[in-house]
CSV table of C-alpha atoms in Angstrom, one decimal:
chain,number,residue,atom,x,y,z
A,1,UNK,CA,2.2,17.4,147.9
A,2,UNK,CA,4.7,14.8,147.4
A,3,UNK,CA,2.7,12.0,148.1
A,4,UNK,CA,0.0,13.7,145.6
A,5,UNK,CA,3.1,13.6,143.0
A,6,UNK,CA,4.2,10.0,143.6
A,7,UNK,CA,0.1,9.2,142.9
A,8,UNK,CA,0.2,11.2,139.7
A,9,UNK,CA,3.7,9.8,138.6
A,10,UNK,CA,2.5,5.8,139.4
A,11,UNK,CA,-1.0,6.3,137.1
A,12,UNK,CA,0.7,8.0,134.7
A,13,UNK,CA,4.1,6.9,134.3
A,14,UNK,CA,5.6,10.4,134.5
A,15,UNK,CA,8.2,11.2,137.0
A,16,UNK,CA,8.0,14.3,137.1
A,17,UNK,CA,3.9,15.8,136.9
A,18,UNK,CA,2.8,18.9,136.0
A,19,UNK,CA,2.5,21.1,138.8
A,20,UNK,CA,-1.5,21.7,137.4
A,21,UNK,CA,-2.1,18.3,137.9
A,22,UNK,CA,-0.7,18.2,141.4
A,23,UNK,CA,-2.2,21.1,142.1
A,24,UNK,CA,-5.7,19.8,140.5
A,25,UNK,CA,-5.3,17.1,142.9
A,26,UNK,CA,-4.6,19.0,145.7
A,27,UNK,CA,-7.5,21.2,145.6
A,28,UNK,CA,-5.4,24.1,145.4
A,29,UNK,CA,-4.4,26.8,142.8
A,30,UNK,CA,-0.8,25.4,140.9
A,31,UNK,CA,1.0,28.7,141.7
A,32,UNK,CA,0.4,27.9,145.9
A,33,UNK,CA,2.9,24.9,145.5
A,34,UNK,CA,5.5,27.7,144.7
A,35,UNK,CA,4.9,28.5,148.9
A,36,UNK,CA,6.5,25.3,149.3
A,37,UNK,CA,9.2,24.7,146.6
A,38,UNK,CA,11.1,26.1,144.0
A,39,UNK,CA,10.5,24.1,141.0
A,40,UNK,CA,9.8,21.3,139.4
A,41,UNK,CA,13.3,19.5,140.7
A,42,UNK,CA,12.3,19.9,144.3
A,43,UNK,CA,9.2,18.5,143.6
A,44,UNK,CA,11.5,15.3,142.1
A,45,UNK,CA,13.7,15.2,144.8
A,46,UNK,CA,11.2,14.7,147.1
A,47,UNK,CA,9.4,12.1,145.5
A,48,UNK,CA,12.8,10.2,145.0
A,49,UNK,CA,13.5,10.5,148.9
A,50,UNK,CA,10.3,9.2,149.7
A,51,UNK,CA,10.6,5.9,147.2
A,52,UNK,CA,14.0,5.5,149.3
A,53,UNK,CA,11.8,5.8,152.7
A,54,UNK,CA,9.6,2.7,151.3
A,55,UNK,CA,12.9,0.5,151.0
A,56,UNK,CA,13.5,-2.0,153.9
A,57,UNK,CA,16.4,-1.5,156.1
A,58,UNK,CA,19.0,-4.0,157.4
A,59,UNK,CA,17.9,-5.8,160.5
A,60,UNK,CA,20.8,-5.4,163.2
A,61,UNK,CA,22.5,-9.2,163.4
A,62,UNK,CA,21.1,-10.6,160.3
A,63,UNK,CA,24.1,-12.1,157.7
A,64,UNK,CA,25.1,-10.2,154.7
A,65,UNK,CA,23.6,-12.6,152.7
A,66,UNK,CA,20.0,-12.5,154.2
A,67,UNK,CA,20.3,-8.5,154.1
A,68,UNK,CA,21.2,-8.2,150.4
A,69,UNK,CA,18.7,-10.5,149.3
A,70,UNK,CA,15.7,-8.9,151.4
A,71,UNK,CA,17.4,-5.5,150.1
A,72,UNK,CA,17.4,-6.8,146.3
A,73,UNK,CA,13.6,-7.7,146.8
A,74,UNK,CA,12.4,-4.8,148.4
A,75,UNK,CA,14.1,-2.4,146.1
A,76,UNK,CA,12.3,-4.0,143.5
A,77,UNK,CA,9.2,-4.2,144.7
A,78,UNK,CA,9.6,-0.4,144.8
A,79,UNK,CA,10.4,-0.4,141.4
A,80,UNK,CA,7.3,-2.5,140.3
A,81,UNK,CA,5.1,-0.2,142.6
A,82,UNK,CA,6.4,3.3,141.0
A,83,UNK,CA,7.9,2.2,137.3
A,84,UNK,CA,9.1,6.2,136.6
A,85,UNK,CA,11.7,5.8,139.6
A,86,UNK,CA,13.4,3.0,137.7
A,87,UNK,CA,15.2,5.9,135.6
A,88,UNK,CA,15.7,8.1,138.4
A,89,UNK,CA,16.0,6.7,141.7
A,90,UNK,CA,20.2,7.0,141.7
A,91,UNK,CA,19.8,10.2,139.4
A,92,UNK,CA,19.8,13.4,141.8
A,93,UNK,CA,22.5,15.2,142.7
A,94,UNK,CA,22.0,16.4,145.9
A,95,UNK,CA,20.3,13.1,147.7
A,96,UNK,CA,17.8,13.5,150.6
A,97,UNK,CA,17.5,12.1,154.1
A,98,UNK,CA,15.7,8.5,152.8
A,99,UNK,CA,18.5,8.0,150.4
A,100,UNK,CA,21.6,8.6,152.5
A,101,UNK,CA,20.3,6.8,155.2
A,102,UNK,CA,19.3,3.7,152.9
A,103,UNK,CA,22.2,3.6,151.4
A,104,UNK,CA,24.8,4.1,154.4
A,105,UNK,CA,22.5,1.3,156.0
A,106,UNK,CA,23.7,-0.9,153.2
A,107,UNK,CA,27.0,-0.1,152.9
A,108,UNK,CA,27.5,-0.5,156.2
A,109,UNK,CA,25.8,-4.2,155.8
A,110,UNK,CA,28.9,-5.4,153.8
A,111,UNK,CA,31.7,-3.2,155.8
A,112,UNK,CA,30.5,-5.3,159.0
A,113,UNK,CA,30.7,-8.4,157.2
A,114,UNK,CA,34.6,-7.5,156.7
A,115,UNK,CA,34.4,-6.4,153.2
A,116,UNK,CA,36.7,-3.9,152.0
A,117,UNK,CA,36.2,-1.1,150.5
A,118,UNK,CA,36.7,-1.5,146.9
A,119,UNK,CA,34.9,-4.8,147.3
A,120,UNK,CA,31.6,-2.9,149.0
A,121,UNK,CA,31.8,-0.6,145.7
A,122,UNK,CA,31.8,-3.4,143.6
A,123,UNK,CA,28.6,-5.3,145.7
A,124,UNK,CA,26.6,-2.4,145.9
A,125,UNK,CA,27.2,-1.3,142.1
A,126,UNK,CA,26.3,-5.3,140.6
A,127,UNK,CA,23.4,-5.8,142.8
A,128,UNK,CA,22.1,-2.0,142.4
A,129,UNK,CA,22.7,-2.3,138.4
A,130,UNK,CA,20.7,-6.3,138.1
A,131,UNK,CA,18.0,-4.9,140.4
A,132,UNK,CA,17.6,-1.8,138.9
A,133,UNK,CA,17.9,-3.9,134.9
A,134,UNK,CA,15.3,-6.7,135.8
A,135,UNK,CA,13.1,-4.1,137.0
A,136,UNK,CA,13.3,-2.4,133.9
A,137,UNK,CA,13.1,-5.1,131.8
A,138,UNK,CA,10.2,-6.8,133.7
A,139,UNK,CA,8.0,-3.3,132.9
A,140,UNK,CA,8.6,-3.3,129.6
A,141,UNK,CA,8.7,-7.2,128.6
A,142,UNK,CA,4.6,-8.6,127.9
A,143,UNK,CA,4.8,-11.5,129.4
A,144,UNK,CA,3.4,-10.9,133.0
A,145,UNK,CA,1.0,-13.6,132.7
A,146,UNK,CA,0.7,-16.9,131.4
A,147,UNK,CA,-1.6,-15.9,129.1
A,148,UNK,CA,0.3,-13.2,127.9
A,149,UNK,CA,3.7,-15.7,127.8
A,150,UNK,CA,1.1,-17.8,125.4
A,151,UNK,CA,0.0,-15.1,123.2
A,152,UNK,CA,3.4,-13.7,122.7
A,153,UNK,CA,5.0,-17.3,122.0
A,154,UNK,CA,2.4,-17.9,119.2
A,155,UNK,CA,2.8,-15.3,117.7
A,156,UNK,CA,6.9,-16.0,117.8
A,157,UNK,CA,6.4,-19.6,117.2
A,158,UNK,CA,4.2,-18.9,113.7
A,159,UNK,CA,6.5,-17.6,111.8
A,160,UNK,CA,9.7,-19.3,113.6
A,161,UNK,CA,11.6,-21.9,111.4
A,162,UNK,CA,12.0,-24.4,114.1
A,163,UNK,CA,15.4,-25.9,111.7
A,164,UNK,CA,16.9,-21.6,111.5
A,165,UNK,CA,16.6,-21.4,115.0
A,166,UNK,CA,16.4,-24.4,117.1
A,167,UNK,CA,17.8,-22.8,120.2
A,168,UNK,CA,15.3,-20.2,120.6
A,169,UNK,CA,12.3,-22.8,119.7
A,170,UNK,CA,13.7,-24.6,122.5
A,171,UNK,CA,13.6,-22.3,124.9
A,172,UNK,CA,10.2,-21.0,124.0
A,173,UNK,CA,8.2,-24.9,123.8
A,174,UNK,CA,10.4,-26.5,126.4
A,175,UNK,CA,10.6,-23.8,128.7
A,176,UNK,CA,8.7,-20.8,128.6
A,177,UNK,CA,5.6,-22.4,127.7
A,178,UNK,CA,5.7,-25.4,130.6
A,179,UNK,CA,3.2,-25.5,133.1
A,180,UNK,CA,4.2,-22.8,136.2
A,181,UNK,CA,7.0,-20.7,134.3
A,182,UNK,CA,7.3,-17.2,135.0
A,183,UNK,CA,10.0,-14.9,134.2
A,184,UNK,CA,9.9,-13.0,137.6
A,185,UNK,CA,10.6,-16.7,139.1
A,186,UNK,CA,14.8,-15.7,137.4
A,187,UNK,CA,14.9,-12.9,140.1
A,188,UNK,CA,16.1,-15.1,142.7
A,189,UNK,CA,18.4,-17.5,140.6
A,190,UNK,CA,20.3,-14.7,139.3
A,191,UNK,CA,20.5,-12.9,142.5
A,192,UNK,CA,21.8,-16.0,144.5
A,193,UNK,CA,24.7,-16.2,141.2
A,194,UNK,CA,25.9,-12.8,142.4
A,195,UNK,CA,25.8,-13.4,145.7
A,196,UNK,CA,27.6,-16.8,145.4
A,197,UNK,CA,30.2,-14.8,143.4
A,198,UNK,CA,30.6,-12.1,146.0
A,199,UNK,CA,31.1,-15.1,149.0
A,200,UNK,CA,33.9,-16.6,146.7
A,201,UNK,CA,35.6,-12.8,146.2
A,202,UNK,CA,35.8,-12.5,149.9
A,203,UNK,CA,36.9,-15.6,150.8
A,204,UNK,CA,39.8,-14.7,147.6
A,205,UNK,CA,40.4,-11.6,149.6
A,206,UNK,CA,40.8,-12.7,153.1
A,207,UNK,CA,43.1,-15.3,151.7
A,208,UNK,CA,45.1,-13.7,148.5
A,209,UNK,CA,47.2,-16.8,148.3
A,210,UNK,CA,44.5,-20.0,148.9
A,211,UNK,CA,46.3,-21.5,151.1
């Protein structure tokens, strides 16, 4: 049933589908589902548990570094394979199995690397909030293909006074419209900026005074 829902939710873009549709899908009569949950939440719960069973665990001995980047890509990957979770993934109250044990597995990642406590908040809250934003913001943005990076830079560039707004003609002639540029290609730059800020707050940590 929730792997039926998950279907329904990725083709539509719902998260939460009618319990017809599931049931339609199913083979089954909508008010049978009822033999197996409560509502409509249950239903969402489950789904969310199993998008946190698709995300990768740490491997035991790997750095921090190599975890939270393979962590940061796998997350979203999740997120470009089931768009609805984007808005919900960190939303229920009452988490299942798949998301405690995801996200003790990544706490723990950055506790074992000596981080403290407040520190691990503040790692797990930045990376959590750029994933969960570029994923977002990838979904919704029209440029997934060259193509579509062209047609959407015409259309700018047409009626863009290249002397009002130099800047942003720059960008789009100079950059966005060179041979091999894709947005998704920033994932990784701005993920290796965090982590580069988190090395630097640790080292600041383990040695308040820098000497």
């Amino acid at each position: 049933m929730i792997a039926a829902a998950v279907q329904l939710a990725d083709e539509d873009g719902l998260a939460t589908p009618a319990m017809r549709k599931i049931a339609t899908a199913l083979g089954v009569e909508a008010m049978s589902l009822y033999n197996h949950v409560s509502n409509k939440d249950d239903i969402l719960d489950g789904m969310v548990d199993l998008v946190f069973t698709e995300l990768e665990l740490p491997v035991p001995g790997e750095s921090w570094q190599d975890a939270t980047r393979r962590h940061a890509a796998s997350l979203r990957a999740a997120l470009t394979r089931h768009p609805w979770a984007t808005g919900v993934l960190q939303s229920r109250p009452a988490p299942g199995p798949g998301n405690r044990r995801h996200n003790d597995a990544v706490l723990g990642v950055f506790r074992r690397a000596g981080f403290p406590l407040v520190l691990t908040a503040h790692a797990v809250s930045v990376i959590d909030s750029y994933v969960y934003g570029f994923a977002l913001q990838s979904t919704n943005m029209p440029i997934a293909t060259p193509e579509e990076v062209a047609e959407v830079a015409d259309g700018i560039l047409r009626d863009l006074d290249a002397e009002q707004y130099p800047h942003l003609t720059e960008m789009i002639v100079d950059h966005a419209l060179q041979p091999g540029y894709a947005y998704g290609d920033e994932f990784d730059y701005g993920l290796d900026l965090i982590i580069n800020g988190l090395e630097r707050a640790l080292t600041a940590d383990r040695d308040p005074g820098g000497g």
